Coordinates of N, CA and C in Angstrom, one line a residue:
M21 N 0.9 -1.2 0.0 CA -0.1 -0.1 0.0 C 0.9 1.3 0.1
R22 N 0.6 2.2 -0.8 CA 1.3 3.5 -0.8 C 1.2 4.2 0.2
K23 N 2.3 4.8 0.7 CA 2.2 5.7 1.9 C 2.0 7.1 1.7
S24 N 1.1 7.6 2.4 CA 0.7 8.9 2.2 C 1.9 10.2 2.4
R25 N 1.8 11.1 1.8 CA 2.8 12.3 2.2 C 2.5 12.8 3.3
Y26 N 1.2 12.9 3.7 CA 0.9 13.3 5.0 C 0.6 12.7 6.1
T27 N 1.2 13.0 7.2 CA 1.0 12.0 8.6 C -0.5 12.4 9.1
E28 N -1.0 11.3 9.8 CA -2.3 11.6 10.4 C -2.6 12.8 11.0
E29 N -1.5 13.2 11.8 CA -1.5 14.5 12.5 C -1.9 15.7 11.6
Q30 N -1.2 15.5 10.4 CA -1.5 16.7 9.5 C -2.7 16.6 8.9
I31 N -3.2 15.3 8.6 CA -4.4 15.3 8.0 C -5.6 15.8 8.9
I32 N -5.4 15.5 10.4 CA -6.4 15.9 11.5 C -6.3 17.4 11.3
S33 N -5.1 17.9 11.2 CA -5.1 19.4 11.5 C -5.7 20.2 10.2
F34 N -5.7 19.6 9.1 CA -6.6 20.2 7.7 C -8.0 20.1 8.2
I35 N -8.5 18.9 8.7 CA -9.9 18.8 8.9 C -10.1 19.9 9.9
K36 N -9.5 19.9 11.1 CA -9.9 21.0 12.0 C -9.9 22.4 11.5
Q37 N -9.0 22.7 10.5 CA -9.1 23.9 10.0 C -10.2 24.0 9.2
A38 N -10.8 23.2 8.5 CA -12.0 23.5 7.8 C -13.2 23.5 8.7
E39 N -13.2 22.7 9.9 CA -14.2 22.9 10.9 C -14.3 24.2 11.4
T40 N -13.2 24.9 11.7 CA -13.2 26.3 12.4 C -13.8 27.4 11.4
G41 N -14.0 26.9 10.0 CA -14.6 27.9 9.2 C -13.9 28.3 8.1
L42 N -12.6 28.1 7.9 CA -11.9 28.0 6.7 C -12.5 27.3 5.5
P43 N -12.7 27.9 4.4 CA -13.2 27.1 3.1 C -12.4 26.0 2.9
I44 N -13.1 25.0 2.4 CA -12.3 23.9 2.1 C -11.5 23.8 1.0
K45 N -11.9 24.7 -0.1 CA -11.0 24.9 -1.2 C -9.8 25.7 -0.9
E46 N -9.7 26.6 0.2 CA -8.5 27.3 0.6 C -7.5 26.4 1.4
V47 N -8.1 25.3 2.3 CA -7.3 24.3 2.8 C -6.8 23.5 2.0
C48 N -7.3 23.0 0.9 CA -6.8 22.1 -0.1 C -5.8 22.9 -0.9
R49 N -5.9 24.2 -1.2 CA -4.9 24.8 -1.9 C -3.8 25.0 -1.1
K50 N -3.9 25.4 0.0 CA -2.7 25.6 1.0 C -1.9 24.3 1.3
G51 N -2.7 23.3 1.4 CA -2.1 21.8 1.7 C -1.4 21.3 0.4
G52 N -2.0 21.5 -0.7 CA -1.6 20.9 -1.9 C -2.2 19.7 -2.2
F53 N -3.5 19.5 -1.8 CA -4.1 18.3 -2.4 C -5.5 18.5 -2.8
S54 N -6.2 17.5 -3.3 CA -7.6 18.0 -4.1 C -8.7 17.8 -3.1
D55 N -9.9 18.2 -3.5 CA -11.2 18.4 -2.7 C -11.5 16.9 -2.5
A56 N -11.5 16.0 -3.4 CA -11.8 14.6 -3.3 C -10.9 13.8 -2.2
T57 N -9.5 14.3 -2.1 CA -8.8 13.7 -1.1 C -9.3 14.3 0.4
F58 N -9.7 15.5 0.3 CA -10.0 16.1 1.7 C -11.2 15.3 2.3
Y59 N -12.2 15.4 1.2 CA -13.6 14.6 1.7 C -13.3 12.9 2.1
K60 N -12.5 12.4 1.3 CA -12.0 11.0 1.8 C -11.2 11.0 3.2
W61 N -10.4 11.9 3.4 CA -10.0 12.0 4.6 C -10.9 12.2 5.8
R62 N -11.8 13.2 5.5 CA -12.9 13.7 6.5 C -13.8 12.3 6.8
A63 N -14.1 11.6 5.8 CA -14.9 10.3 6.0 C -14.3 9.5 7.1
K64 N -12.7 9.3 6.9 CA -12.0 8.5 7.4 C -11.7 9.0 9.1
Y65 N -11.1 10.3 9.1 CA -10.7 10.8 10.1 C -11.5 11.9 10.8
G66 N -12.8 12.1 10.3 CA -13.6 13.2 10.8 C -13.9 12.9 12.4
G67 N -13.7 13.9 13.1 CA -14.4 13.7 14.5 C -13.2 13.0 15.4
M68 N -11.9 12.9 14.9 CA -10.9 12.1 15.5 C -9.9 13.1 16.0
D69 N -9.3 12.8 17.1 CA -8.0 13.3 17.6 C -6.8 12.6 17.4
V70 N -5.7 13.2 17.4 CA -4.2 12.4 17.3 C -4.3 11.1 17.8
P71 N -4.6 11.0 19.2 CA -4.4 9.8 19.8 C -5.4 8.5 19.3
D72 N -6.5 9.2 18.9 CA -7.6 8.2 18.3 C -7.1 7.7 16.8
A73 N -6.3 8.6 16.1 CA -5.8 8.2 14.9 C -4.7 7.2 14.9
K74 N -3.8 7.4 16.2 CA -2.7 6.3 16.3 C -3.4 5.1 16.8
R75 N -4.4 5.2 17.5 CA -4.9 3.7 17.9 C -5.6 3.2 16.7
L76 N -6.0 3.9 15.8 CA -7.0 3.5 14.7 C -5.9 2.6 13.8
R77 N -4.6 3.4 13.8 CA -3.5 2.7 12.8 C -3.0 1.5 13.4
E78 N -2.9 1.4 14.8 CA -2.4 0.1 15.4 C -3.6 -0.9 15.3
L79 N -4.8 -0.7 15.4 CA -5.8 -1.7 15.2 C -6.0 -2.2 13.9
E80 N -5.8 -1.4 12.8 CA -5.7 -1.8 11.4 C -4.5 -2.6 11.2
A81 N -3.5 -2.4 11.7 CA -2.2 -3.3 11.6 C -2.5 -4.7 12.2
E82 N -3.2 -4.6 13.5 CA -3.5 -5.9 14.1 C -4.3 -6.6 13.3
N83 N -5.4 -6.2 12.6 CA -6.5 -6.5 12.1 C -5.7 -7.2 10.6
D84 N -4.9 -6.6 9.9 CA -4.0 -7.2 8.8 C -3.4 -8.4 9.4
K85 N -2.8 -8.4 10.4 CA -1.9 -9.6 11.1 C -3.0 -10.6 11.3
L86 N -4.0 -10.6 11.8 CA -4.9 -11.6 12.0 C -5.6 -12.2 10.8
K87 N -5.7 -11.4 9.9 CA -6.2 -11.8 8.7 C -5.3 -12.9 8.0
K88 N -4.0 -12.4 8.1 CA -3.1 -13.1 7.5 C -2.9 -14.5 8.2
L89 N -2.9 -14.5 9.5 CA -2.9 -15.8 10.4 C -4.1 -16.7 9.9
L90 N -5.3 -16.0 9.6 CA -6.5 -16.8 9.5 C -6.4 -17.5 8.2
A91 N -5.8 -16.7 7.2 CA -5.6 -17.3 5.7 C -4.7 -18.4 5.8
E92 N -3.6 -18.3 6.7 CA -2.7 -19.3 6.6 C -3.1 -20.6 7.3
A93 N -4.1 -20.5 8.3 CA -4.5 -21.5 8.9 C -5.5 -22.4 7.9
H94 N -6.3 -21.4 7.3 CA -7.3 -22.2 6.3 C -6.5 -22.9 5.3
L95 N -5.3 -22.5 4.8 CA -4.7 -23.1 3.9 C -4.1 -24.3 4.5
D96 N -3.6 -24.4 5.7 CA -3.1 -25.5 6.5 C -4.2 -26.5 6.6
I97 N -5.3 -26.3 7.0 CA -6.5 -27.1 7.1 C -6.9 -27.9 5.7
H98 N -6.8 -26.9 4.7 CA -7.3 -27.4 3.2 C -5.9 -28.4 2.7
A99 N -4.7 -28.0 3.0 CA -3.8 -29.0 2.8 C -3.9 -30.3 3.5
L100 N -4.2 -30.3 4.8 CA -4.2 -31.5 5.4 C -5.4 -32.3 5.1
N101 N -6.5 -31.7 4.7 CA -7.7 -32.2 4.2 C -7.6 -33.1 2.9
T102 N -6.6 -32.4 2.0 CA -6.5 -33.2 0.7 C -5.4 -34.2 1.0
A103 N -4.4 -34.2 1.8 CA -3.3 -35.1 1.9 C -4.1 -36.3 2.6
F104 N -4.9 -36.3 3.4 CA -5.5 -37.3 4.2 C -7.0 -37.9 3.6
G105 N -7.2 -37.1 2.3 CA -8.4 -37.8 1.7 C -9.6 -37.5 2.5
V106 N -9.7 -36.2 3.3 CA -10.9 -36.1 4.0 C -11.8 -35.1 3.2
K107 N -13.1 -35.6 2.9 CA -14.0 -34.8 2.1 C -15.0 -34.2 3.1
R108 N -15.4 -33.1 2.7 CA -16.5 -32.2 3.4 C -17.9 -32.7 3.0

């Protein structure tokens, strides 16, 4: 996955600037990103503070790790079933 140019702290500060009343077009122009990117960020990070965003990142990493473990377990089960000729 591609790494963003902006940290989560910066993204949250952009969203907070827009919430204080600065026009979204102005925030996007100053930050150097598009309106669509801003709205995507707002959907993901809207209403969060910096500690919340860090916790979200940790949870996403843990979720990815667990998904990989589950996929490997399913592959092992499938391999054992085919090796021993067990049918479902």
